[in-house]
C-alpha atoms as an extended CHARMM CRD file, in Angstrom:
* protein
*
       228  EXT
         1         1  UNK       CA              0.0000000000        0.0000000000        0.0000000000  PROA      1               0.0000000000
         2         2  UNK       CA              1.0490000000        3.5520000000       -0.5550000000  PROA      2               0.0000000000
         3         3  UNK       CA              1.5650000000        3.8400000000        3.2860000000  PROA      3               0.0000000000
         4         4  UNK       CA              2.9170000000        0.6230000000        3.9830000000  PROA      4               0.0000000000
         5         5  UNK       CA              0.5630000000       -0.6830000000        6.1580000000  PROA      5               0.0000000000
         6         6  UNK       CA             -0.6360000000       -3.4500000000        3.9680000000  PROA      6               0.0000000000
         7         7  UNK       CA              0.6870000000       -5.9160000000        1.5300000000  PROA      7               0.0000000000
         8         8  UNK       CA             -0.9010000000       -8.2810000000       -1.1940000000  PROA      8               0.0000000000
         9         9  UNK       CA             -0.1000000000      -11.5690000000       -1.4940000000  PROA      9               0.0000000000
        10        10  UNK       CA             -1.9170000000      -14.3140000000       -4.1100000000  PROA      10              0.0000000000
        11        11  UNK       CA             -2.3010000000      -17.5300000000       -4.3580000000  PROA      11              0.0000000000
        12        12  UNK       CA             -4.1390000000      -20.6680000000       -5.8790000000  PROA      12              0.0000000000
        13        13  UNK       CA             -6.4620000000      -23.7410000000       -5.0340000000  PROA      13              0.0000000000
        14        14  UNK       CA             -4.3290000000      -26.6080000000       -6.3270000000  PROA      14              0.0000000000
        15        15  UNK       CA             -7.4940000000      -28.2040000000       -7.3370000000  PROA      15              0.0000000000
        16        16  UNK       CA             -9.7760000000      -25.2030000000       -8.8130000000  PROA      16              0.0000000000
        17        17  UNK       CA             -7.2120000000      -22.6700000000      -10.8950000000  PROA      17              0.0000000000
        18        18  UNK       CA            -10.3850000000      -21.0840000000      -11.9730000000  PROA      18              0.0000000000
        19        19  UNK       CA            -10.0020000000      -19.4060000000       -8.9850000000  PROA      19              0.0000000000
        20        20  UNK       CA             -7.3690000000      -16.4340000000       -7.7970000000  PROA      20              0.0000000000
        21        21  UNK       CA             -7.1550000000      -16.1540000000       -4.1370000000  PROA      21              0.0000000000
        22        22  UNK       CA             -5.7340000000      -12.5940000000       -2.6990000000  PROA      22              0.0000000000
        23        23  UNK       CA             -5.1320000000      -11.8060000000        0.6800000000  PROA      23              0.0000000000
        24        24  UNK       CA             -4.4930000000       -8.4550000000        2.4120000000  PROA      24              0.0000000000
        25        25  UNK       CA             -1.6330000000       -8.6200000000        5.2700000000  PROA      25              0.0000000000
        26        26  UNK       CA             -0.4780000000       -6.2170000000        8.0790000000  PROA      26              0.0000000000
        27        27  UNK       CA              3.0850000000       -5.2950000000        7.4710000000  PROA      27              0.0000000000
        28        28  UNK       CA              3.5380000000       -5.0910000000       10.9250000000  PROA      28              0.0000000000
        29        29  UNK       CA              2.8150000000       -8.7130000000       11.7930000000  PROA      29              0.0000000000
        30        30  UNK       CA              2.0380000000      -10.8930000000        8.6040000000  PROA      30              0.0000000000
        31        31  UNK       CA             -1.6940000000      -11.0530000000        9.6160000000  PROA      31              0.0000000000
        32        32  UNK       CA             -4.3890000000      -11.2770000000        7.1170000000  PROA      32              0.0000000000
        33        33  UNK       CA             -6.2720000000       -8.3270000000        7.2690000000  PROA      33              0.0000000000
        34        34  UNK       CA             -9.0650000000       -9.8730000000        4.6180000000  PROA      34              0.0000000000
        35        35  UNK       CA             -9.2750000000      -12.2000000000        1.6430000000  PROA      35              0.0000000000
        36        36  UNK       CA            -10.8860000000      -11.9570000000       -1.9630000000  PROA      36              0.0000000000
        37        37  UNK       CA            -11.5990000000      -14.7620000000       -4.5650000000  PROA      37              0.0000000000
        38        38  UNK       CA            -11.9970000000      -13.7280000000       -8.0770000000  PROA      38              0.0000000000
        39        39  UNK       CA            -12.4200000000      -15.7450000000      -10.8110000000  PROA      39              0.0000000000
        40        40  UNK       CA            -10.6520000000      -15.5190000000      -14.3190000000  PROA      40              0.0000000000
        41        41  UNK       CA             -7.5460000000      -13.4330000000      -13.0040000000  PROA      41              0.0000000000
        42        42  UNK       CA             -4.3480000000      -15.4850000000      -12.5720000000  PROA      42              0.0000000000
        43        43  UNK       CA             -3.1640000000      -13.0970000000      -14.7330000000  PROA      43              0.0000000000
        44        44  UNK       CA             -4.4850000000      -10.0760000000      -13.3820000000  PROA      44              0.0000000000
        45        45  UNK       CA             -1.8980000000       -7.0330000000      -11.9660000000  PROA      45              0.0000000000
        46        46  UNK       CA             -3.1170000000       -5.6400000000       -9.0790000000  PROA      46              0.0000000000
        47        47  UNK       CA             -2.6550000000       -2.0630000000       -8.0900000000  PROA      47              0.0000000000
        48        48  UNK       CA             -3.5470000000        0.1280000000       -4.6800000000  PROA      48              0.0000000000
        49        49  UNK       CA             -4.8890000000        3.2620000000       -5.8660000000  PROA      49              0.0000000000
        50        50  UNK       CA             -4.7620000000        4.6190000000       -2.1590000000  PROA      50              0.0000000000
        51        51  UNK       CA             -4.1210000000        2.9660000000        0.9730000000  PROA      51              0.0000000000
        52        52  UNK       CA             -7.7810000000        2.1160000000        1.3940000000  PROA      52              0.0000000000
        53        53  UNK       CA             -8.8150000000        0.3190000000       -2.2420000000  PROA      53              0.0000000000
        54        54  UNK       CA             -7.0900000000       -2.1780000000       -4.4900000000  PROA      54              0.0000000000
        55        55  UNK       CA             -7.7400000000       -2.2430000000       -8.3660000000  PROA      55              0.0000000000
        56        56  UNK       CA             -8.2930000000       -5.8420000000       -9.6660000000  PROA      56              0.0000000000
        57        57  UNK       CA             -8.3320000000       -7.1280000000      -14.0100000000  PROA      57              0.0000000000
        58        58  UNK       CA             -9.5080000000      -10.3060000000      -14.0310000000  PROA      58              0.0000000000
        59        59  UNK       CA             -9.1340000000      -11.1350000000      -18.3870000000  PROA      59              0.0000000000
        60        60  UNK       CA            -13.4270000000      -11.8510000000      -18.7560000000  PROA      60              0.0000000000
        61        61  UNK       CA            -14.2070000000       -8.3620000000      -19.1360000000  PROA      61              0.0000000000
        62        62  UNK       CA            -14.6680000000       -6.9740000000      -15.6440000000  PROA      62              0.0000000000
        63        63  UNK       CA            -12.6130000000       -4.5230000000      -13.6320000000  PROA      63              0.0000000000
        64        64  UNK       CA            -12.7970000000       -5.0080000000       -9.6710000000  PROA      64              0.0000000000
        65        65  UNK       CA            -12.0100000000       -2.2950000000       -6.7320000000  PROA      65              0.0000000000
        66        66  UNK       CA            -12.2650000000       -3.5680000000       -3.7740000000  PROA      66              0.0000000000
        67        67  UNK       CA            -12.5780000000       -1.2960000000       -0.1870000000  PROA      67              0.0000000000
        68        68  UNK       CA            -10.0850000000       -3.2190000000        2.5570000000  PROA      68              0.0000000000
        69        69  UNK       CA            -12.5010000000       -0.7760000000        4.9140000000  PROA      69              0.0000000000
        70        70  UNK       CA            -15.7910000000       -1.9920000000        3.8300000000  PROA      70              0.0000000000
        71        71  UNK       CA            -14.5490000000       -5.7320000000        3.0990000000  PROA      71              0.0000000000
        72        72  UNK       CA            -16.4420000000       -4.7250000000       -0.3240000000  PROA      72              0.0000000000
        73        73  UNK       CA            -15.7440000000       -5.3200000000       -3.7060000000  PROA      73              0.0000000000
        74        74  UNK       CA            -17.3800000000       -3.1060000000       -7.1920000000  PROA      74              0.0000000000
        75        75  UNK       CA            -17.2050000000       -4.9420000000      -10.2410000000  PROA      75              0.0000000000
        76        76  UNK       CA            -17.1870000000       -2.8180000000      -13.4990000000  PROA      76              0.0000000000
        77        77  UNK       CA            -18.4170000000       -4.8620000000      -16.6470000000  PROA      77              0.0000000000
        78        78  UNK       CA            -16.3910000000       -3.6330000000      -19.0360000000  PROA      78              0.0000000000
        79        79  UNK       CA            -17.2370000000       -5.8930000000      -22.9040000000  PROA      79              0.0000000000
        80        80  UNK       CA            -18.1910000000       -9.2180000000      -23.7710000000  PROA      80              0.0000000000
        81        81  UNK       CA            -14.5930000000      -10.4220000000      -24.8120000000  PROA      81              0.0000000000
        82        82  UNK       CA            -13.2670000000      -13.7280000000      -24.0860000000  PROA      82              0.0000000000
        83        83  UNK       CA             -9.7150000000      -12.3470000000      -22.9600000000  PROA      83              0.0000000000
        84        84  UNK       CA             -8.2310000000       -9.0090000000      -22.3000000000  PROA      84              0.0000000000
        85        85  UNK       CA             -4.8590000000       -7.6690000000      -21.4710000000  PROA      85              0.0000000000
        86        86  UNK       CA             -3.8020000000       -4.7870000000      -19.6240000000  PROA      86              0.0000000000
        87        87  UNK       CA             -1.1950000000       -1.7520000000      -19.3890000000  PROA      87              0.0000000000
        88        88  UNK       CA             -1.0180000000        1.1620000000      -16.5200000000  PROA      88              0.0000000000
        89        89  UNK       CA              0.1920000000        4.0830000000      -17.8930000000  PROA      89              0.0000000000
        90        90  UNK       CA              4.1050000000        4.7150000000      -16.2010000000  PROA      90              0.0000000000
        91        91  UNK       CA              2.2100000000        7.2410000000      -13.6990000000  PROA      91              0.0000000000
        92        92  UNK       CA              0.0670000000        4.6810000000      -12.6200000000  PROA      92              0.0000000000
        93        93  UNK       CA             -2.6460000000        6.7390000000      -13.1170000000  PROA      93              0.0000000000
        94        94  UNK       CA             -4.0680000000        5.5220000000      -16.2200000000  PROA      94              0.0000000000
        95        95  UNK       CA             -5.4970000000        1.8740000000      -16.6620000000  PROA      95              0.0000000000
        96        96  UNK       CA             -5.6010000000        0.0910000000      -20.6780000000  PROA      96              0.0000000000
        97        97  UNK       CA             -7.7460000000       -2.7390000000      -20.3080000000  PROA      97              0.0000000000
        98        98  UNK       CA             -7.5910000000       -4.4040000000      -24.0920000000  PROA      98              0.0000000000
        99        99  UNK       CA             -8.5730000000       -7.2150000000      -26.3110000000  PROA      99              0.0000000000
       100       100  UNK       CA             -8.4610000000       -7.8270000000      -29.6100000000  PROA      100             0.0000000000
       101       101  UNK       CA            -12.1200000000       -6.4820000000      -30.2090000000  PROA      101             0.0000000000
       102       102  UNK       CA            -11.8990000000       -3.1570000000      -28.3850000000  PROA      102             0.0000000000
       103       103  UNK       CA             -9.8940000000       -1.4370000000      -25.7390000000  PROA      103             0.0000000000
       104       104  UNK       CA            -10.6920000000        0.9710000000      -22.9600000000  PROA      104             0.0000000000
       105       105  UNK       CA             -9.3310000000        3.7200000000      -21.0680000000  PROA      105             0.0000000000
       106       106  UNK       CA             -9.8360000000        4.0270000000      -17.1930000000  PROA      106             0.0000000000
       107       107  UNK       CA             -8.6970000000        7.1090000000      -14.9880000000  PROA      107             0.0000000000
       108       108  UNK       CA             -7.6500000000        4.9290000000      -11.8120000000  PROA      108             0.0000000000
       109       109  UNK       CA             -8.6990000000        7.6230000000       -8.6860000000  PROA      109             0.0000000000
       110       110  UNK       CA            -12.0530000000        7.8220000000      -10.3870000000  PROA      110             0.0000000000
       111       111  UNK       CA            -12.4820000000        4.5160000000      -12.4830000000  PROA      111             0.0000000000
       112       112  UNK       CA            -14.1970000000        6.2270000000      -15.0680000000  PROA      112             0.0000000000
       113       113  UNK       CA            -14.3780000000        5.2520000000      -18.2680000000  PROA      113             0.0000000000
       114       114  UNK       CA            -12.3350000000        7.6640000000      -20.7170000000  PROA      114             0.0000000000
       115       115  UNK       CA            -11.6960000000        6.2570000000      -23.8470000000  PROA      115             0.0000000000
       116       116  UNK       CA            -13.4980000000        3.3170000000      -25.0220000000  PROA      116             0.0000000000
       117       117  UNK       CA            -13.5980000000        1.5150000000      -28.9880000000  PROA      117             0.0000000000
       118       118  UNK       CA            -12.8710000000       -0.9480000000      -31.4550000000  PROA      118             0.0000000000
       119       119  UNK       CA             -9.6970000000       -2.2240000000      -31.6770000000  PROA      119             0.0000000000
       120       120  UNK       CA             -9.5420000000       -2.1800000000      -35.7000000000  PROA      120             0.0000000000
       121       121  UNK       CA            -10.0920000000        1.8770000000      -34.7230000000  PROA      121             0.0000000000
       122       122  UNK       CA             -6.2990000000        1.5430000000      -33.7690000000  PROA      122             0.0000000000
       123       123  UNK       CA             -5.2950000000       -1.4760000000      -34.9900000000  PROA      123             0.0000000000
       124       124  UNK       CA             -5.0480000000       -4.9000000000      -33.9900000000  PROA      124             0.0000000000
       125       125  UNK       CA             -2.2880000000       -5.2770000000      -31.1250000000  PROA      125             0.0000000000
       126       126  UNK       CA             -0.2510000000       -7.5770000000      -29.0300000000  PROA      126             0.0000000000
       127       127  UNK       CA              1.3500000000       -5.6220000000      -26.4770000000  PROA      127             0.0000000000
       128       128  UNK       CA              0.1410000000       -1.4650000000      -25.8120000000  PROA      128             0.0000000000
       129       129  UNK       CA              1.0190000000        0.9580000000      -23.1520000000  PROA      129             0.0000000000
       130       130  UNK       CA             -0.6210000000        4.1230000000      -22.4540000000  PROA      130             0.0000000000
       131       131  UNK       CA              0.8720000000        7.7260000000      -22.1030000000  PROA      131             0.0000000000
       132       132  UNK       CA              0.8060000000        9.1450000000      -18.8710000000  PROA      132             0.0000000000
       133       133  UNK       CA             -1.8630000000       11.9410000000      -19.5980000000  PROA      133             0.0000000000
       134       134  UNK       CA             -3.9780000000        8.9090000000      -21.2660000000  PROA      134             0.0000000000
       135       135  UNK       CA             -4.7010000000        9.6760000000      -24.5950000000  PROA      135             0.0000000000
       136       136  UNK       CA             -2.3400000000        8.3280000000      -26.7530000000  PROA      136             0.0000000000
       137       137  UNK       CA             -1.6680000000        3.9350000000      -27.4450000000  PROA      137             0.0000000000
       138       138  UNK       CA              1.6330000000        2.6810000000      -28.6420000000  PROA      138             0.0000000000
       139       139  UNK       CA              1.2090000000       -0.8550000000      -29.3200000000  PROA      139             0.0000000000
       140       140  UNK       CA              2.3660000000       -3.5750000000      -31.2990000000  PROA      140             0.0000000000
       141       141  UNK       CA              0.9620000000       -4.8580000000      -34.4850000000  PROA      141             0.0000000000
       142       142  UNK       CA              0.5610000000       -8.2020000000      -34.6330000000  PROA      142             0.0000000000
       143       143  UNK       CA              0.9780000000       -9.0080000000      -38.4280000000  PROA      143             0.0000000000
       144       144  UNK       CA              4.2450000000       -7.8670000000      -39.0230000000  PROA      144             0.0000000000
       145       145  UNK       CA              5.4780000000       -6.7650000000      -35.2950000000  PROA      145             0.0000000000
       146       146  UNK       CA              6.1270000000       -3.4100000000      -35.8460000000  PROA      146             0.0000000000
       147       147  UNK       CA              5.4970000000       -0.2630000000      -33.5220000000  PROA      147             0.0000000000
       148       148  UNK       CA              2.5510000000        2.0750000000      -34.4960000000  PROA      148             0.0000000000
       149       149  UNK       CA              0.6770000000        4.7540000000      -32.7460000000  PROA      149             0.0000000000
       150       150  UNK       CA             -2.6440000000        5.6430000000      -31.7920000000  PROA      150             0.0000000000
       151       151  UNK       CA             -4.0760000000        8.8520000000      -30.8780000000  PROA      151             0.0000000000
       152       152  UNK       CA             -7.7440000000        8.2720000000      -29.0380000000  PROA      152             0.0000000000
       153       153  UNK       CA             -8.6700000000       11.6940000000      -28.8000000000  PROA      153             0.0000000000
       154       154  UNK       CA             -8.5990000000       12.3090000000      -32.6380000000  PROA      154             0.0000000000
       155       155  UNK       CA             -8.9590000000        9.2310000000      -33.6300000000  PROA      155             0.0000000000
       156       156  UNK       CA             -5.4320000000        9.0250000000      -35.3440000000  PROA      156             0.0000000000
       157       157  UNK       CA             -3.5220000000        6.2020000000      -35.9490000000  PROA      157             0.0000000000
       158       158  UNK       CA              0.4860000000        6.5290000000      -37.4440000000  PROA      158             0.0000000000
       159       159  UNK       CA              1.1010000000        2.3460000000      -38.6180000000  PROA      159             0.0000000000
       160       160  UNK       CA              4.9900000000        1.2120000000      -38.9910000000  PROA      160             0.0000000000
       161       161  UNK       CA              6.7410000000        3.8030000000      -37.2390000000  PROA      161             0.0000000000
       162       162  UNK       CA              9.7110000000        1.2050000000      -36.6190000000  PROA      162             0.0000000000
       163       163  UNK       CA              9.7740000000       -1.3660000000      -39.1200000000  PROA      163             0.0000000000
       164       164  UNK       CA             13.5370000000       -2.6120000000      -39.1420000000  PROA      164             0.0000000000
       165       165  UNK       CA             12.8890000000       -5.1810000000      -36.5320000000  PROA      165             0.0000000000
       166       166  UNK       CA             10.4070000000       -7.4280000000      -35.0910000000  PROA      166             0.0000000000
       167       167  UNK       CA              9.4480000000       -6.2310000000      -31.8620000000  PROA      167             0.0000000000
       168       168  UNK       CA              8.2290000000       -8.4900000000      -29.0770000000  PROA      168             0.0000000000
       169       169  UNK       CA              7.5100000000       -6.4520000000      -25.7790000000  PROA      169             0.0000000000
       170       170  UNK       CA              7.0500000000       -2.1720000000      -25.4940000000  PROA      170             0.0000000000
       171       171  UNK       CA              7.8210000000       -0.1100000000      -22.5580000000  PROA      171             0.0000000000
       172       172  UNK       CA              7.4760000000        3.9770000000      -22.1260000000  PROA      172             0.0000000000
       173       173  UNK       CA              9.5270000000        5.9470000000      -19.7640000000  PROA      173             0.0000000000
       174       174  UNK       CA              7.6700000000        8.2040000000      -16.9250000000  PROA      174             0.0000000000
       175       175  UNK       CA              8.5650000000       11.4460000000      -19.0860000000  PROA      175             0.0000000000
       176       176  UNK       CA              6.9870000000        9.5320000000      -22.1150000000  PROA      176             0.0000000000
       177       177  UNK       CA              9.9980000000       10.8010000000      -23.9220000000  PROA      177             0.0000000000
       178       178  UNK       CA             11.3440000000        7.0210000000      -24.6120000000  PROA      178             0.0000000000
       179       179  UNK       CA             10.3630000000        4.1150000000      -25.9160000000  PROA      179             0.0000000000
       180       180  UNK       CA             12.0550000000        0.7020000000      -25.0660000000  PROA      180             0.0000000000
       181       181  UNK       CA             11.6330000000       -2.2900000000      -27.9710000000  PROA      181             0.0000000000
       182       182  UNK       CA             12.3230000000       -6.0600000000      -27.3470000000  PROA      182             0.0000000000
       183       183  UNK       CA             13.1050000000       -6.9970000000      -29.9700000000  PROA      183             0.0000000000
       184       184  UNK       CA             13.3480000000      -10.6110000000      -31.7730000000  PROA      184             0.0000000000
       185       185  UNK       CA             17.1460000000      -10.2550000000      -32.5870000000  PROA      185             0.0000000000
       186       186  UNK       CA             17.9280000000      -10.2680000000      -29.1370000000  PROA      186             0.0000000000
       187       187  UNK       CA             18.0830000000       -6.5020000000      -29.1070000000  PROA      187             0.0000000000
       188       188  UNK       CA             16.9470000000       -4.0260000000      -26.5850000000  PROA      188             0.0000000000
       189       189  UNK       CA             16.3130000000       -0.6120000000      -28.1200000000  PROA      189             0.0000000000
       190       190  UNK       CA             15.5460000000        2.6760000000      -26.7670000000  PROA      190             0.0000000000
       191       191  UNK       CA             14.4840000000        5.3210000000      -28.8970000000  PROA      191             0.0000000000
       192       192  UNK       CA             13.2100000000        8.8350000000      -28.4750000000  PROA      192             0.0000000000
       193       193  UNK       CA              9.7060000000        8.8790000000      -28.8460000000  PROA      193             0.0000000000
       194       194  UNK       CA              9.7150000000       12.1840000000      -30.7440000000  PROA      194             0.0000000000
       195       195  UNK       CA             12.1700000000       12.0070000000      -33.6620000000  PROA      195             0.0000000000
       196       196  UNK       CA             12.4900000000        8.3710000000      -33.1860000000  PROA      196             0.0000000000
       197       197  UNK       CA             16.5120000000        8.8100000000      -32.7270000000  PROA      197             0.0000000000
       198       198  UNK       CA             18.0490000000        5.2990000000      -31.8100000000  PROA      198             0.0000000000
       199       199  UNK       CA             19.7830000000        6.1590000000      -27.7600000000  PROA      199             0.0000000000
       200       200  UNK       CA             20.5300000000        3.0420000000      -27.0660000000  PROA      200             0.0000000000
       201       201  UNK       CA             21.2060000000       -0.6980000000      -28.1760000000  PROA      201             0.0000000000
       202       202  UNK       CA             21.9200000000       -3.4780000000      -25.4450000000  PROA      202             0.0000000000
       203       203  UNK       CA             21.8210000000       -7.2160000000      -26.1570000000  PROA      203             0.0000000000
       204       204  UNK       CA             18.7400000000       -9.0330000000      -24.0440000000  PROA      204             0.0000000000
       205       205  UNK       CA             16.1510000000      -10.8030000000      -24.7540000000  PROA      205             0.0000000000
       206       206  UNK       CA             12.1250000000      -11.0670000000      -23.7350000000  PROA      206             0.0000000000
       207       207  UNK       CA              9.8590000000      -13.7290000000      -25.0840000000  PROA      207             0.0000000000
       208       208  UNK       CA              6.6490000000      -12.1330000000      -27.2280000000  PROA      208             0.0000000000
       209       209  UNK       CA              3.6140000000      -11.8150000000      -24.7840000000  PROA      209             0.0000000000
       210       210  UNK       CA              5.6070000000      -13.7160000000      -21.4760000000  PROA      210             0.0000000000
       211       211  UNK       CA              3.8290000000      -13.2880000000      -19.0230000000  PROA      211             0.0000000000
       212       212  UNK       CA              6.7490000000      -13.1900000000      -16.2440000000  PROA      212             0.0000000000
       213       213  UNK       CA              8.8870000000      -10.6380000000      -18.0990000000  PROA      213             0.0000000000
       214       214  UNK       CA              9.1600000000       -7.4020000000      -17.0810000000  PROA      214             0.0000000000
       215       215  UNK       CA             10.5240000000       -4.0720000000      -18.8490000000  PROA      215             0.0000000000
       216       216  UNK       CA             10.0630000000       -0.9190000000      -16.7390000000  PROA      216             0.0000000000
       217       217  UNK       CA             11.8840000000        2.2600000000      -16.6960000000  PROA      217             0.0000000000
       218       218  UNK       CA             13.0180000000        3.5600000000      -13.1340000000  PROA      218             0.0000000000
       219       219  UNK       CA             11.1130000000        6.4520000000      -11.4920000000  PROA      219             0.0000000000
       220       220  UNK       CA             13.9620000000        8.7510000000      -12.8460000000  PROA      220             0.0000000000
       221       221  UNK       CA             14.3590000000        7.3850000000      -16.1440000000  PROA      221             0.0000000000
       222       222  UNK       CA             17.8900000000        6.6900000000      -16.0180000000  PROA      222             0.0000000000
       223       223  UNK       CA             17.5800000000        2.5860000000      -16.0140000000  PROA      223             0.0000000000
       224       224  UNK       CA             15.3780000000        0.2970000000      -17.1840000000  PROA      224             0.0000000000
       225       225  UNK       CA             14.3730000000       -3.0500000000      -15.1450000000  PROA      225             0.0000000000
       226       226  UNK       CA             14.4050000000       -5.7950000000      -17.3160000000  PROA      226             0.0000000000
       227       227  UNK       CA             13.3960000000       -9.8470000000      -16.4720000000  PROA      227             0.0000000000
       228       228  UNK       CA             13.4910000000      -11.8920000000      -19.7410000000  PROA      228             0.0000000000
């Protein structure tokens, strides 16, 4: 939690893995505080957006907050797709809950709904991250794995803006003024997102859509944590 005080912790029934278990602990002594069961998100990323209430993506189309106060939890039907996959914007205050049919747009202190549409609107995508004022999508294009651009408040979309590589996994830095590529040559790329100037080439390697990879800038920008 923001404050400390709490912790979340998740874990399975070996026998049901329909079901995600999460509990709440006290920092202080390891005690569970509560417990929630949701089903369809062993893949969900969990975020506090204050000290009091927990943000929850299960993939079926439903966003969850739940109140550790009031032991309650708000779900938010969101679309009717079979699986969706989600980015926070480097801020954390912006939430991109996508499938291939549509995506959508939350503002995390108030869950409401920004931005909402079909996907083909901005193209298909495997991976997409959000800018940190929300309105702007870079994602990847499926077909040929190249970065493009999306614009949600106009409606624009800029296809192939780096097309020299196949591109696995997309991360923007807090300033939104890079862009990191993994890319399929065992590349890692950072480019600026303006002039798209290459700053940077490292050898490393992340698998296309692992789930247990991670590529995140630092709060500062200066490094870039990386788990292939």
């Amino acid at each position: 939690s923001p404050d400390g005080d709490t912790f979340l912790t998740k874990y399975y029934d070996t026998t049901d893995y329909t079901t995600t278990y999460y509990q709440i602990r006290n920092v202080a002594n390891g005690e569970v505080e509560s417990e929630i069961a949701l089903d369809d998100s062993s893949a969900s990323e969990p975020r506090y957006i204050d000290n009091d209430k927990i943000l929850f993506t299960p993939s079926r189309g439903k966003v969850a907050v739940y109140s550790i106060s009031e032991g309650r939890l708000d779900e938010i039907n969101v679309g009717e797709a079979i699986s969706y996959d989600v980015s926070y914007s480097a801020n954390g205050k912006y939430l991109l809950y996508y499938s291939t049919s549509e995506y959508n747009v939350f503002e995390i202190d108030s869950m409401d709904l920004v931005y909402h549409g079909e996907s083909h609107e901005g193209g298909y995508f495997d991976d997409a991250v959000v800018t940190d004022d929300g309105t702007t999508m870079y994602y990847i294009d499926p077909y040929n794995a190249t970065l493009s651009k999306f614009d949600m408040v106009n409606g624009v979309k800029e296809e192939g803006l780096l097309t020299d590589y196949r591109i696995n996994r997309i991360a923007l830095s807090n300033d939104g003024t890079k862009i990191a590529l993994a890319c399929n040559d065992v590349k890692l790329r950072i480019y600026d997102t303006e002039s798209l100037e290459l700053l940077d080439e490292r050898d490393f390697f992340i698998m296309k859509g692992g789930n247990s990879s991670l590529m995140k800038f630092s709060e500062d920008d200066t490094n870039i944590y990386l788990q292939g």
